Amino acid sequence: MPNNVKCDSSIIESVNSERDYRMNILSQDYMDSLMEYLGEHSSAKGILGSLLAPFTTSRSVMTYAGLVSGVDEIGRSLSQHIMKNVLEKMDDNFFHSENRKRSYIYKQFRDRRMITIFGEVIFKRHEYKDKQTGKPYIYVDEEIGLERRQRYDACVCAKAYELYSNQNSMIKVGQILGEAIGQFTLNGERKLRAIPRQTIFNMNNRFEVIKAPIGRAEETPETLYIMADEKYIHLQQMMADWRKEMENKGLMAKEINELAKSKRFDYMTKMAVVFSGREEILNKHGKPRKKRCWKFTNKHIMVYPDDTANFWPNVLDELNELYDMNKVKRIYILGDGAEWIRSGVNELKTQTCTVEFAIDRFHMVKKIHTITKDSNLRRVLYDYVRHGDRSNTAKLISGIYKDTPIPQRVQDCIDYVNKHMGAAVIMETEVKIGCAMEQAIQHILASNFTSVPKAYVNEHLYKYVYARAQQQNGTDMLWTYIAAIDRQHADSENPRQIDLRKEDLNFDIFDTKASDPYYHADFSTVDHRIA
């Protein structure tokens, strides 16, 4: 109210009182109609009376839970009703369209049952025959991506794909998803809603593989760090195939069993984690924690289970998609010293970028602990190693085993230390931030694929590993699966291998440059060093 307008306080009070009265009447009318609507549903009858009775003194969360169940049932019923009407309206519009009359012959009008995130929806739609090809055609099913005999809609299937990318059990996914698409209830029958494992398997294996778009980094650092390691995952058919091969060679069962003791029936899955540095994790007040904690910046996970032999070339291709590699001056490869990891040095270096290998401190310390049990000698020995003092390292080890023959296990550790001492110096003087690859591979691969006894078939393992890596990279797995269904419909050449990174999908936000050329360096002109 303007300052120059005077008004009696009694008038203001009267106006406010009338406004509150109107609001109360409106709210009361709305609540009365809502209570009447709720009372029409059997699940809410009796519960409303208990909750709305004045001066109720008996505390009962069970009664409230019953109300939640009833409201949930009503909400789902309304959602199912809307879905049914929209789908039937789609069908009716197409049935009366000129395009339908020109191209399709009406055959019959049938019910279709479909389980959605709201529960089961039953709707009617027309079935047709294509005038040119004679093939059956159902407009609604085609438009919403519902395949023949498919019970669960695309959204439920996509949710199963999303859940399994972060779970280690299809049974568990079926239980979680079954509960999610069912009404909240205290009835014990809710435990019977779990979607069967085979159904979850079929949902996840609709595609051989889905390759999601790779987001272009906003900035390209001058230095990149790449941690690498492998995980052995048991394969279901490998041992059976090997035994059959041995039998064909004429070996007896006893001989085969003896040979099997020295065989590994696992698949080596290689993984790399690329990051640009690290930053400290602060407490809620923005100050360092008592026990300092760090996280990697711009972390990105790379796996290529279908092309292990070309692991590093694939890494380089993906780096070109992520970054402007002309701006990267240094790459440090961190790992346990396996030959395939060290080979990445030659694979990644270019005329403009030097690459060095740095040994993981955890593995170096582990070898030193095997060489000697004395804690003081361990500290001294590690100090020599990290400073590259080969002379004093050799003298100290000679002193430890002066009068004792060196066991083969210890000799292997000594050889490891000598071989990777230069890489330990690089870790100490240049990298400094350490290597957390053991934790990464345990969290990303082991937790899902080897934490409990399981076995996989080759082609299925590929897609699961890809999906897990994409989920850890922050990919929207729900969107990815639904986009793959649309691509599957459009791509008749390879409908089960979906590559969403293709340019014709017009993902402008990712600004990919997958076609950028890269050149291997003339090694004689590159300033490169590896221990």
Short mmCIF file of C-alpha atoms in Angstrom, two decimals:
data_model
loop_
_atom_site.label_atom_id
_atom_site.label_comp_id
_atom_site.label_asym_id
_atom_site.label_seq_id
_atom_site.Cartn_x
_atom_site.Cartn_y
_atom_site.Cartn_z
CA MET A 1 0.00 0.00 0.00
CA PRO A 2 1.41 3.47 -0.89
CA ASN A 3 2.54 5.61 2.03
CA ASN A 4 0.18 8.49 1.15
CA VAL A 5 -2.94 6.29 1.46
CA LYS A 6 -4.37 5.93 4.94
CA CYS A 7 -6.61 3.04 5.93
CA ASP A 8 -8.30 2.09 9.15
CA SER A 9 -6.72 -0.98 10.78
CA SER A 10 -10.15 -2.55 11.26
CA ILE A 11 -10.68 -2.56 7.49
CA ILE A 12 -7.34 -4.29 6.91
CA GLU A 13 -8.18 -6.90 9.51
CA SER A 14 -11.57 -7.52 7.87
CA VAL A 15 -10.02 -7.97 4.41
CA ASN A 16 -7.39 -10.40 5.69
CA SER A 17 -10.01 -12.37 7.58
CA GLU A 18 -12.21 -12.72 4.48
CA ARG A 19 -9.19 -13.80 2.37
CA ASP A 20 -8.22 -16.50 4.90
CA TYR A 21 -11.86 -17.66 5.00
CA ARG A 22 -11.98 -18.05 1.21
CA MET A 23 -8.70 -19.95 1.20
CA ASN A 24 -9.93 -22.24 3.95
CA ILE A 25 -13.18 -22.91 2.08
CA LEU A 26 -11.23 -23.69 -1.11
CA SER A 27 -8.84 -25.98 0.72
CA GLN A 28 -11.70 -27.66 2.54
CA ASP A 29 -13.63 -28.27 -0.68
CA TYR A 30 -10.50 -29.69 -2.30
CA MET A 31 -9.76 -31.94 0.66
CA ASP A 32 -13.37 -33.13 0.83
CA SER A 33 -13.32 -34.15 -2.82
CA LEU A 34 -9.95 -35.83 -2.34
CA MET A 35 -11.17 -37.74 0.69
CA GLU A 36 -14.24 -38.82 -1.25
CA TYR A 37 -12.05 -40.00 -4.14
CA LEU A 38 -9.75 -41.90 -1.79
CA GLY A 39 -12.70 -43.43 0.00
CA GLU A 40 -13.92 -44.97 -3.25
CA HIS A 41 -10.85 -47.21 -3.36
CA SER A 42 -10.88 -50.31 -1.22
CA SER A 43 -7.22 -49.93 -0.26
CA ALA A 44 -7.94 -46.57 1.39
CA LYS A 45 -11.22 -47.44 3.14
CA GLY A 46 -10.92 -47.80 6.88
CA ILE A 47 -7.48 -46.21 6.88
CA LEU A 48 -8.94 -42.75 6.29
CA GLY A 49 -11.35 -43.18 9.16
CA SER A 50 -8.54 -44.10 11.52
CA LEU A 51 -6.30 -41.21 10.48
CA LEU A 52 -9.00 -38.52 10.31
CA ALA A 53 -10.68 -39.36 13.61
CA PRO A 54 -10.17 -36.44 16.03
CA PHE A 55 -8.21 -36.93 19.25
CA THR A 56 -6.73 -40.24 18.14
CA THR A 57 -4.25 -41.28 20.83
CA SER A 58 -2.95 -44.57 19.42
CA ARG A 59 0.32 -44.09 17.52
CA SER A 60 0.38 -46.27 14.40
CA VAL A 61 2.94 -45.95 11.63
CA MET A 62 1.34 -49.08 10.18
CA THR A 63 -1.84 -47.13 9.48
CA TYR A 64 0.17 -44.38 7.80
CA ALA A 65 1.98 -46.97 5.68
CA GLY A 66 -1.41 -48.26 4.59
CA LEU A 67 -2.35 -44.75 3.48
CA VAL A 68 0.90 -44.49 1.47
CA SER A 69 0.08 -47.82 -0.16
CA GLY A 70 -3.43 -46.65 -1.08
CA VAL A 71 -2.25 -43.33 -2.49
CA ASP A 72 0.46 -45.13 -4.49
CA GLU A 73 -2.14 -47.51 -5.92
CA ILE A 74 -4.33 -44.60 -6.99
CA GLY A 75 -1.42 -42.78 -8.58
CA ARG A 76 -0.37 -45.85 -10.52
CA SER A 77 -3.93 -46.54 -11.62
CA LEU A 78 -4.17 -43.00 -12.94
CA SER A 79 -0.83 -43.34 -14.77
CA GLN A 80 -1.90 -46.63 -16.33
CA HIS A 81 -5.20 -45.06 -17.39
CA ILE A 82 -3.38 -42.16 -19.09
CA MET A 83 -0.97 -44.52 -20.85
CA LYS A 84 -3.83 -46.71 -22.08
CA ASN A 85 -5.78 -43.76 -23.47
CA VAL A 86 -2.78 -42.13 -25.16
CA LEU A 87 -1.77 -45.39 -26.89
CA GLU A 88 -5.31 -46.11 -28.03
CA LYS A 89 -5.67 -42.53 -29.31
CA MET A 90 -2.44 -42.99 -31.30
CA ASP A 91 -3.84 -46.17 -32.79
CA ASP A 92 -7.20 -44.60 -33.61
CA ASN A 93 -5.62 -41.58 -35.33
CA PHE A 94 -3.48 -43.84 -37.50
CA PHE A 95 -6.42 -46.14 -38.30
CA HIS A 96 -8.42 -43.23 -39.76
CA SER A 97 -5.47 -41.62 -41.55
CA GLU A 98 -5.19 -41.53 -45.33
CA ASN A 99 -1.63 -42.88 -45.15
CA ARG A 100 -2.88 -46.04 -43.42
CA LYS A 101 -5.64 -46.55 -45.94
CA ARG A 102 -3.18 -46.27 -48.83
CA SER A 103 -0.48 -48.55 -47.41
CA TYR A 104 -1.98 -51.05 -44.97
CA ILE A 105 -4.88 -53.49 -44.90
CA TYR A 106 -6.74 -53.86 -41.61
CA LYS A 107 -6.62 -57.40 -40.18
CA GLN A 108 -7.84 -57.44 -36.58
CA PHE A 109 -8.27 -55.47 -33.35
CA ARG A 110 -6.50 -57.05 -30.35
CA ASP A 111 -5.38 -56.41 -26.78
CA ARG A 112 -1.71 -55.92 -25.96
CA ARG A 113 -0.28 -56.25 -22.45
CA MET A 114 2.81 -54.23 -21.55
CA ILE A 115 4.58 -53.80 -18.21
CA THR A 116 5.70 -50.22 -17.63
CA ILE A 117 7.31 -48.46 -14.67
CA PHE A 118 3.72 -47.77 -13.50
CA GLY A 119 2.75 -51.45 -13.68
CA GLU A 120 0.86 -53.42 -16.32
CA VAL A 121 -0.98 -51.50 -19.03
CA ILE A 122 -3.56 -53.27 -21.23
CA PHE A 123 -4.55 -51.44 -24.39
CA LYS A 124 -6.24 -52.26 -27.69
CA ARG A 125 -4.69 -51.63 -31.09
CA HIS A 126 -5.22 -52.56 -34.73
CA GLU A 127 -3.06 -55.02 -36.62
CA TYR A 128 -2.42 -54.58 -40.35
CA LYS A 129 -0.79 -56.13 -43.39
CA ASP A 130 1.53 -54.13 -45.63
CA LYS A 131 -0.01 -53.92 -49.13
CA GLN A 132 3.39 -54.04 -50.85
CA THR A 133 5.34 -56.61 -48.84
CA GLY A 134 2.50 -58.58 -47.27
CA LYS A 135 4.28 -58.42 -43.90
CA PRO A 136 2.31 -57.83 -40.69
CA TYR A 137 2.47 -54.32 -39.25
CA ILE A 138 1.31 -52.84 -35.94
CA TYR A 139 1.61 -49.06 -35.85
CA VAL A 140 1.60 -48.49 -32.08
CA ASP A 141 4.09 -51.26 -31.34
CA GLU A 142 6.40 -49.90 -34.03
CA GLU A 143 6.17 -46.32 -32.81
CA ILE A 144 6.98 -47.06 -29.17
CA GLY A 145 9.67 -49.66 -29.95
CA LEU A 146 7.74 -52.64 -28.61
CA GLU A 147 8.92 -55.86 -30.20
CA ARG A 148 6.90 -59.00 -30.78
CA ARG A 149 6.34 -60.93 -27.53
CA GLN A 150 8.11 -58.22 -25.52
CA ARG A 151 6.44 -57.95 -22.13
CA TYR A 152 8.42 -55.07 -20.62
CA ASP A 153 8.55 -51.70 -22.33
CA ALA A 154 11.78 -50.00 -23.42
CA CYS A 155 11.99 -47.85 -20.28
CA VAL A 156 11.96 -50.87 -17.97
CA CYS A 157 14.59 -52.58 -20.15
CA ALA A 158 16.73 -49.44 -20.09
CA LYS A 159 16.45 -49.33 -16.30
CA ALA A 160 17.64 -52.94 -16.12
CA TYR A 161 20.66 -52.02 -18.27
CA GLU A 162 21.42 -49.04 -16.05
CA LEU A 163 21.13 -51.06 -12.84
CA TYR A 164 23.27 -53.96 -14.04
CA SER A 165 26.07 -51.61 -15.06
CA ASN A 166 26.47 -50.89 -11.34
CA GLN A 167 25.52 -54.29 -9.86
CA ASN A 168 27.18 -57.69 -9.82
CA SER A 169 24.08 -59.87 -10.06
CA MET A 170 21.17 -60.12 -12.49
CA ILE A 171 19.12 -61.71 -9.71
CA LYS A 172 19.68 -58.61 -7.59
CA VAL A 173 18.74 -56.33 -10.50
CA GLY A 174 15.53 -58.31 -11.02
CA GLN A 175 14.61 -57.89 -7.37
CA ILE A 176 15.34 -54.16 -7.30
CA LEU A 177 13.52 -53.45 -10.55
CA GLY A 178 10.56 -55.69 -9.70
CA GLU A 179 10.02 -53.81 -6.44
CA ALA A 180 10.44 -50.43 -8.17
CA ILE A 181 7.72 -51.01 -10.78
CA GLY A 182 5.29 -52.45 -8.24
CA GLN A 183 3.03 -50.62 -5.84
CA PHE A 184 4.28 -49.86 -2.33
CA THR A 185 2.61 -52.39 -0.09
CA LEU A 186 3.08 -54.23 3.18
CA ASN A 187 1.75 -57.40 1.56
CA GLY A 188 4.32 -60.20 1.57
CA GLU A 189 3.51 -60.91 -2.07
CA ARG A 190 5.75 -57.99 -3.05
CA LYS A 191 8.68 -60.42 -2.76
CA LEU A 192 7.22 -62.37 -5.69
CA ARG A 193 7.50 -59.37 -8.02
CA ALA A 194 11.16 -59.94 -8.84
CA ILE A 195 11.83 -60.05 -12.58
CA PRO A 196 13.41 -63.41 -13.52
CA ARG A 197 17.15 -63.48 -14.10
CA GLN A 198 16.68 -64.79 -17.65
CA THR A 199 14.47 -61.81 -18.47
CA ILE A 200 17.10 -59.38 -17.18
CA PHE A 201 19.68 -61.30 -19.23
CA ASN A 202 17.55 -60.89 -22.37
CA MET A 203 17.15 -57.16 -21.72
CA ASN A 204 20.89 -56.64 -21.31
CA ASN A 205 21.76 -58.76 -24.32
CA ARG A 206 19.43 -57.12 -26.79
CA PHE A 207 22.64 -55.56 -28.16
CA GLU A 208 26.09 -57.05 -28.63
CA VAL A 209 27.63 -53.77 -27.54
CA ILE A 210 26.60 -50.12 -27.16
CA LYS A 211 29.36 -47.55 -27.60
CA ALA A 212 28.30 -44.29 -26.02
CA PRO A 213 29.49 -40.84 -27.15
CA ILE A 214 32.71 -39.59 -25.55
CA GLY A 215 32.51 -36.07 -24.19
CA ARG A 216 35.21 -33.68 -25.34
CA ALA A 217 37.25 -32.24 -22.45
CA GLU A 218 36.78 -28.51 -21.92
CA GLU A 219 40.54 -27.99 -21.53
CA THR A 220 43.59 -29.96 -22.59
CA PRO A 221 46.40 -30.15 -20.00
CA GLU A 222 50.06 -30.26 -20.94
CA THR A 223 50.56 -33.37 -18.79
CA LEU A 224 48.44 -36.52 -18.72
CA TYR A 225 48.72 -39.52 -16.41
CA ILE A 226 47.62 -43.01 -17.45
CA MET A 227 47.35 -45.82 -14.90
CA ALA A 228 47.11 -49.30 -16.42
CA ASP A 229 46.53 -52.81 -15.10
CA GLU A 230 44.68 -56.00 -15.94
CA LYS A 231 42.10 -58.24 -14.30
CA TYR A 232 41.63 -61.93 -15.05
CA ILE A 233 37.94 -62.84 -15.37
CA HIS A 234 36.86 -66.47 -15.51
CA LEU A 235 35.25 -67.64 -18.74
CA GLN A 236 32.58 -70.30 -18.75
CA GLN A 237 33.40 -72.19 -21.93
CA MET A 238 37.18 -71.86 -22.05
CA MET A 239 37.97 -74.93 -19.92
CA ALA A 240 35.39 -77.09 -21.72
CA ASP A 241 36.78 -76.08 -25.12
CA TRP A 242 40.35 -76.79 -23.99
CA ARG A 243 39.45 -80.23 -22.61
CA LYS A 244 37.72 -81.11 -25.86
CA GLU A 245 40.82 -80.04 -27.78
CA MET A 246 43.01 -82.25 -25.57
CA GLU A 247 40.66 -85.20 -26.04
CA ASN A 248 40.85 -84.78 -29.82
CA LYS A 249 44.63 -85.01 -29.49
CA GLY A 250 44.23 -88.43 -27.84
CA LEU A 251 45.06 -87.51 -24.23
CA MET A 252 43.47 -89.52 -21.44
CA ALA A 253 41.33 -87.94 -18.73
CA LYS A 254 44.06 -88.37 -16.10
CA GLU A 255 46.61 -86.57 -18.29
CA ILE A 256 44.15 -83.77 -19.05
CA ASN A 257 43.40 -83.26 -15.34
CA GLU A 258 47.10 -83.03 -14.58
CA LEU A 259 47.69 -80.48 -17.33
CA ALA A 260 44.67 -78.45 -16.20
CA LYS A 261 46.39 -77.69 -12.87
CA SER A 262 48.87 -75.42 -14.63
CA LYS A 263 46.34 -73.75 -16.94
CA ARG A 264 44.38 -70.53 -16.40
CA PHE A 265 40.92 -70.42 -17.89
CA ASP A 266 40.55 -66.67 -17.52
CA TYR A 267 40.39 -63.74 -19.88
CA MET A 268 42.86 -60.91 -19.28
CA THR A 269 40.86 -57.68 -19.33
CA LYS A 270 43.10 -54.63 -19.65
CA MET A 271 42.06 -51.27 -18.28
CA ALA A 272 43.50 -47.76 -18.28
CA VAL A 273 42.53 -44.75 -16.16
CA VAL A 274 43.47 -41.37 -17.64
CA PHE A 275 43.55 -38.23 -15.48
CA SER A 276 45.10 -34.78 -15.52
CA GLY A 277 46.14 -34.46 -11.86
CA ARG A 278 44.70 -34.61 -8.40
CA GLU A 279 42.98 -32.31 -5.92
CA GLU A 280 42.48 -32.57 -2.18
CA ILE A 281 39.09 -33.53 -0.77
CA LEU A 282 38.11 -30.97 1.88
CA ASN A 283 35.69 -31.26 4.78
CA LYS A 284 32.35 -29.46 4.92
CA HIS A 285 34.05 -26.30 6.16
CA GLY A 286 36.39 -26.20 3.18
CA LYS A 287 39.45 -27.19 5.21
CA PRO A 288 41.78 -30.21 4.84
CA ARG A 289 40.69 -33.37 6.62
CA LYS A 290 42.71 -34.74 9.53
CA LYS A 291 43.73 -37.64 7.33
CA ARG A 292 44.43 -36.00 3.99
CA CYS A 293 42.46 -37.45 1.09
CA TRP A 294 42.78 -36.87 -2.65
CA LYS A 295 40.85 -37.49 -5.84
CA PHE A 296 41.93 -37.56 -9.47
CA THR A 297 40.80 -34.74 -11.75
CA ASN A 298 39.15 -35.33 -15.14
CA LYS A 299 39.29 -39.10 -14.68
CA HIS A 300 38.31 -41.26 -17.65
CA ILE A 301 38.29 -45.08 -17.85
CA MET A 302 39.23 -46.99 -21.00
CA VAL A 303 38.62 -50.68 -21.73
CA TYR A 304 38.69 -52.61 -25.01
CA PRO A 305 37.77 -56.21 -24.15
CA ASP A 306 37.07 -57.08 -27.78
CA ASP A 307 40.47 -55.87 -29.00
CA THR A 308 43.05 -56.55 -26.29
CA ALA A 309 45.92 -56.90 -28.77
CA ASN A 310 45.50 -53.28 -29.91
CA PHE A 311 44.99 -51.84 -26.45
CA TRP A 312 47.39 -48.88 -26.71
CA PRO A 313 46.41 -47.82 -30.26
CA ASN A 314 42.81 -47.78 -29.04
CA VAL A 315 43.87 -45.67 -26.05
CA LEU A 316 45.55 -43.20 -28.38
CA ASP A 317 42.45 -42.98 -30.57
CA GLU A 318 40.28 -42.25 -27.55
CA LEU A 319 42.76 -39.68 -26.22
CA ASN A 320 42.39 -37.85 -29.53
CA GLU A 321 38.64 -37.78 -28.99
CA LEU A 322 39.01 -36.50 -25.44
CA TYR A 323 41.78 -33.94 -25.91
CA ASP A 324 43.61 -31.82 -28.43
CA MET A 325 46.70 -34.03 -28.36
CA ASN A 326 48.80 -31.35 -30.08
CA LYS A 327 48.73 -29.52 -26.73
CA VAL A 328 49.81 -32.50 -24.61
CA LYS A 329 53.57 -32.36 -23.98
CA ARG A 330 54.07 -35.20 -21.49
CA ILE A 331 52.38 -38.50 -20.68
CA TYR A 332 53.27 -40.63 -17.68
CA ILE A 333 52.24 -44.29 -17.75
CA LEU A 334 51.87 -45.71 -14.23
CA GLY A 335 51.66 -49.40 -13.40
CA ASP A 336 53.27 -52.52 -11.98
CA GLY A 337 55.89 -52.93 -14.71
CA ALA A 338 54.23 -55.59 -16.84
CA GLU A 339 55.64 -55.70 -20.36
CA TRP A 340 52.33 -54.85 -22.00
CA ILE A 341 52.07 -51.74 -19.80
CA ARG A 342 55.62 -50.60 -20.57
CA SER A 343 54.98 -51.12 -24.29
CA GLY A 344 52.57 -48.20 -24.12
CA VAL A 345 55.58 -45.86 -24.00
CA ASN A 346 56.47 -46.53 -27.63
CA GLU A 347 52.83 -46.70 -28.71
CA LEU A 348 51.82 -43.30 -27.33
CA LYS A 349 54.84 -41.07 -27.92
CA THR A 350 54.72 -38.66 -30.82
CA GLN A 351 56.90 -35.91 -32.24
CA THR A 352 55.35 -33.39 -29.87
CA CYS A 353 54.82 -35.55 -26.77
CA THR A 354 57.29 -37.46 -24.59
CA VAL A 355 56.15 -40.55 -22.69
CA GLU A 356 57.72 -42.05 -19.57
CA PHE A 357 56.94 -45.03 -17.41
CA ALA A 358 56.75 -44.71 -13.60
CA ILE A 359 56.50 -47.73 -11.31
CA ASP A 360 53.68 -48.10 -8.83
CA ARG A 361 55.09 -47.57 -5.30
CA PHE A 362 52.88 -50.32 -3.91
CA HIS A 363 54.51 -53.00 -6.06
CA MET A 364 58.03 -51.71 -5.47
CA VAL A 365 57.54 -51.68 -1.70
CA LYS A 366 56.02 -55.16 -1.88
CA LYS A 367 59.18 -56.50 -3.57
CA ILE A 368 61.42 -54.78 -1.03
CA HIS A 369 59.44 -56.36 1.80
CA THR A 370 60.13 -59.76 0.26
CA ILE A 371 63.88 -59.06 0.05
CA THR A 372 64.21 -58.35 3.78
CA LYS A 373 62.04 -58.64 6.87
CA ASP A 374 63.97 -56.01 8.84
CA SER A 375 61.92 -52.79 8.95
CA ASN A 376 64.99 -50.53 9.23
CA LEU A 377 66.70 -52.20 6.29
CA ARG A 378 63.47 -51.90 4.30
CA ARG A 379 63.39 -48.12 4.82
CA VAL A 380 67.04 -47.73 3.86
CA LEU A 381 66.67 -49.97 0.81
CA TYR A 382 63.60 -48.11 -0.42
CA ASP A 383 65.40 -44.80 0.05
CA TYR A 384 68.26 -46.04 -2.14
CA VAL A 385 65.84 -47.30 -4.79
CA ARG A 386 63.72 -44.15 -5.06
CA HIS A 387 66.87 -42.06 -5.46
CA GLY A 388 68.33 -44.42 -8.07
CA ASP A 389 71.37 -45.36 -5.99
CA ARG A 390 72.20 -48.68 -7.65
CA SER A 391 75.61 -49.01 -6.01
CA ASN A 392 74.38 -48.80 -2.40
CA THR A 393 71.33 -50.91 -3.26
CA ALA A 394 73.58 -53.73 -4.48
CA LYS A 395 75.89 -53.40 -1.44
CA LEU A 396 72.97 -53.52 1.00
CA ILE A 397 71.43 -56.60 -0.61
CA SER A 398 74.85 -58.31 -0.70
CA GLY A 399 75.21 -57.57 3.02
CA ILE A 400 71.80 -59.00 3.82
CA TYR A 401 72.61 -62.29 2.05
CA LYS A 402 76.34 -62.36 2.75
CA ASP A 403 76.33 -65.79 4.34
CA THR A 404 73.01 -67.04 3.01
CA PRO A 405 72.07 -68.31 -0.44
CA ILE A 406 69.45 -66.13 -2.11
CA PRO A 407 66.15 -67.98 -2.65
CA GLN A 408 64.71 -67.83 -6.17
CA ARG A 409 61.67 -65.88 -4.99
CA VAL A 410 63.91 -63.23 -3.45
CA GLN A 411 66.16 -63.16 -6.54
CA ASP A 412 63.11 -62.44 -8.68
CA CYS A 413 62.32 -59.47 -6.44
CA ILE A 414 65.90 -58.20 -6.66
CA ASP A 415 65.75 -58.40 -10.45
CA TYR A 416 62.42 -56.51 -10.37
CA VAL A 417 63.91 -53.73 -8.22
CA ASN A 418 66.96 -53.35 -10.46
CA LYS A 419 64.86 -53.37 -13.63
CA HIS A 420 62.44 -50.69 -12.45
CA MET A 421 64.71 -48.49 -10.34
CA GLY A 422 64.75 -45.76 -12.99
CA ALA A 423 60.95 -45.86 -13.12
CA ALA A 424 60.91 -45.49 -9.31
CA VAL A 425 63.03 -42.34 -9.64
CA ILE A 426 60.55 -40.90 -12.18
CA MET A 427 57.69 -41.64 -9.79
CA GLU A 428 59.54 -39.92 -6.92
CA THR A 429 60.89 -36.87 -8.72
CA GLU A 430 58.41 -36.16 -11.53
CA VAL A 431 55.05 -37.86 -10.97
CA LYS A 432 55.02 -37.60 -7.15
CA ILE A 433 51.25 -38.18 -6.85
CA GLY A 434 51.48 -41.97 -6.76
CA CYS A 435 49.39 -44.62 -8.49
CA ALA A 436 46.02 -45.90 -7.26
CA MET A 437 45.44 -48.45 -10.01
CA GLU A 438 45.04 -51.37 -7.61
CA GLN A 439 42.09 -49.63 -5.93
CA ALA A 440 40.63 -48.57 -9.28
CA ILE A 441 40.66 -52.02 -10.84
CA GLN A 442 39.25 -53.58 -7.67
CA HIS A 443 36.41 -51.06 -7.56
CA ILE A 444 35.59 -51.03 -11.26
CA LEU A 445 36.18 -54.62 -12.42
CA ALA A 446 36.72 -56.93 -9.44
CA SER A 447 33.68 -55.74 -7.48
CA ASN A 448 31.36 -56.66 -10.36
CA PHE A 449 33.07 -59.56 -12.10
CA THR A 450 35.29 -61.47 -9.65
CA SER A 451 34.14 -60.57 -6.12
CA VAL A 452 31.87 -63.65 -6.07
CA PRO A 453 32.41 -66.85 -8.09
CA LYS A 454 30.98 -66.32 -11.57
CA ALA A 455 31.84 -67.26 -15.14
CA TYR A 456 31.04 -65.52 -18.39
CA VAL A 457 30.81 -66.26 -22.08
CA ASN A 458 33.20 -64.18 -24.18
CA GLU A 459 30.69 -62.12 -26.13
CA HIS A 460 28.61 -61.34 -23.04
CA LEU A 461 31.63 -60.33 -20.98
CA TYR A 462 32.58 -57.76 -23.62
CA LYS A 463 29.32 -55.86 -23.35
CA TYR A 464 29.24 -56.03 -19.54
CA VAL A 465 32.77 -54.62 -19.22
CA TYR A 466 32.01 -51.86 -21.73
CA ALA A 467 28.83 -50.94 -19.86
CA ARG A 468 30.60 -50.90 -16.50
CA ALA A 469 33.35 -48.59 -17.78
CA GLN A 470 30.83 -46.23 -19.37
CA GLN A 471 28.79 -46.10 -16.17
CA GLN A 472 31.93 -45.24 -14.19
CA ASN A 473 32.70 -42.48 -16.69
CA GLY A 474 29.38 -40.85 -15.84
CA THR A 475 27.51 -41.91 -18.98
CA ASP A 476 23.73 -41.74 -18.72
CA MET A 477 23.05 -45.46 -19.16
CA LEU A 478 19.28 -45.01 -19.31
CA TRP A 479 19.55 -42.53 -22.19
CA THR A 480 22.20 -44.69 -23.89
CA TYR A 481 19.99 -47.78 -24.01
CA ILE A 482 16.95 -45.90 -25.30
CA ALA A 483 19.06 -44.11 -27.94
CA ALA A 484 20.44 -47.52 -28.96
CA ILE A 485 16.90 -48.82 -29.59
CA ASP A 486 16.24 -45.92 -31.94
CA ARG A 487 19.56 -46.49 -33.70
CA GLN A 488 18.82 -50.23 -33.94
CA HIS A 489 15.60 -49.46 -35.80
CA ALA A 490 17.41 -47.11 -38.20
CA ASP A 491 20.52 -49.24 -38.81
CA SER A 492 19.65 -52.39 -40.72
CA GLU A 493 23.28 -53.35 -41.46
CA ASN A 494 24.39 -54.08 -37.90
CA PRO A 495 21.36 -53.76 -35.64
CA ARG A 496 23.02 -55.37 -32.59
CA GLN A 497 26.30 -53.42 -32.62
CA ILE A 498 25.36 -49.86 -31.80
CA ASP A 499 27.87 -47.04 -32.09
CA LEU A 500 26.32 -43.81 -30.81
CA ARG A 501 29.54 -41.94 -31.51
CA LYS A 502 28.85 -41.72 -35.24
CA GLU A 503 28.62 -38.21 -36.61
CA ASP A 504 25.21 -38.74 -38.21
CA LEU A 505 23.66 -38.73 -34.74
CA ASN A 506 24.59 -35.03 -34.57
CA PHE A 507 25.91 -34.94 -31.01
CA ASP A 508 27.14 -31.36 -31.30
CA ILE A 509 27.64 -31.01 -27.56
CA PHE A 510 30.41 -33.57 -27.60
CA ASP A 511 32.44 -31.85 -30.37
CA THR A 512 34.31 -35.05 -31.19
CA LYS A 513 37.32 -35.08 -33.51
CA ALA A 514 37.71 -38.79 -33.91
CA SER A 515 39.00 -38.33 -37.45
CA ASP A 516 41.94 -36.15 -36.40
CA PRO A 517 45.13 -37.80 -37.73
CA TYR A 518 47.99 -38.70 -35.46
CA TYR A 519 51.53 -39.60 -36.44
CA HIS A 520 54.06 -41.91 -34.84
CA ALA A 521 57.29 -40.15 -34.10
CA ASP A 522 60.76 -40.53 -35.52
CA PHE A 523 62.17 -42.02 -32.32
CA SER A 524 65.64 -40.69 -32.94
CA THR A 525 64.39 -37.11 -32.55
CA VAL A 526 62.30 -37.62 -29.41
CA ASP A 527 63.64 -36.79 -25.97
CA HIS A 528 62.50 -39.99 -24.27
CA ARG A 529 63.77 -42.02 -21.35
CA ILE A 530 62.67 -45.27 -19.76
CA ALA A 531 64.45 -47.25 -17.07
#
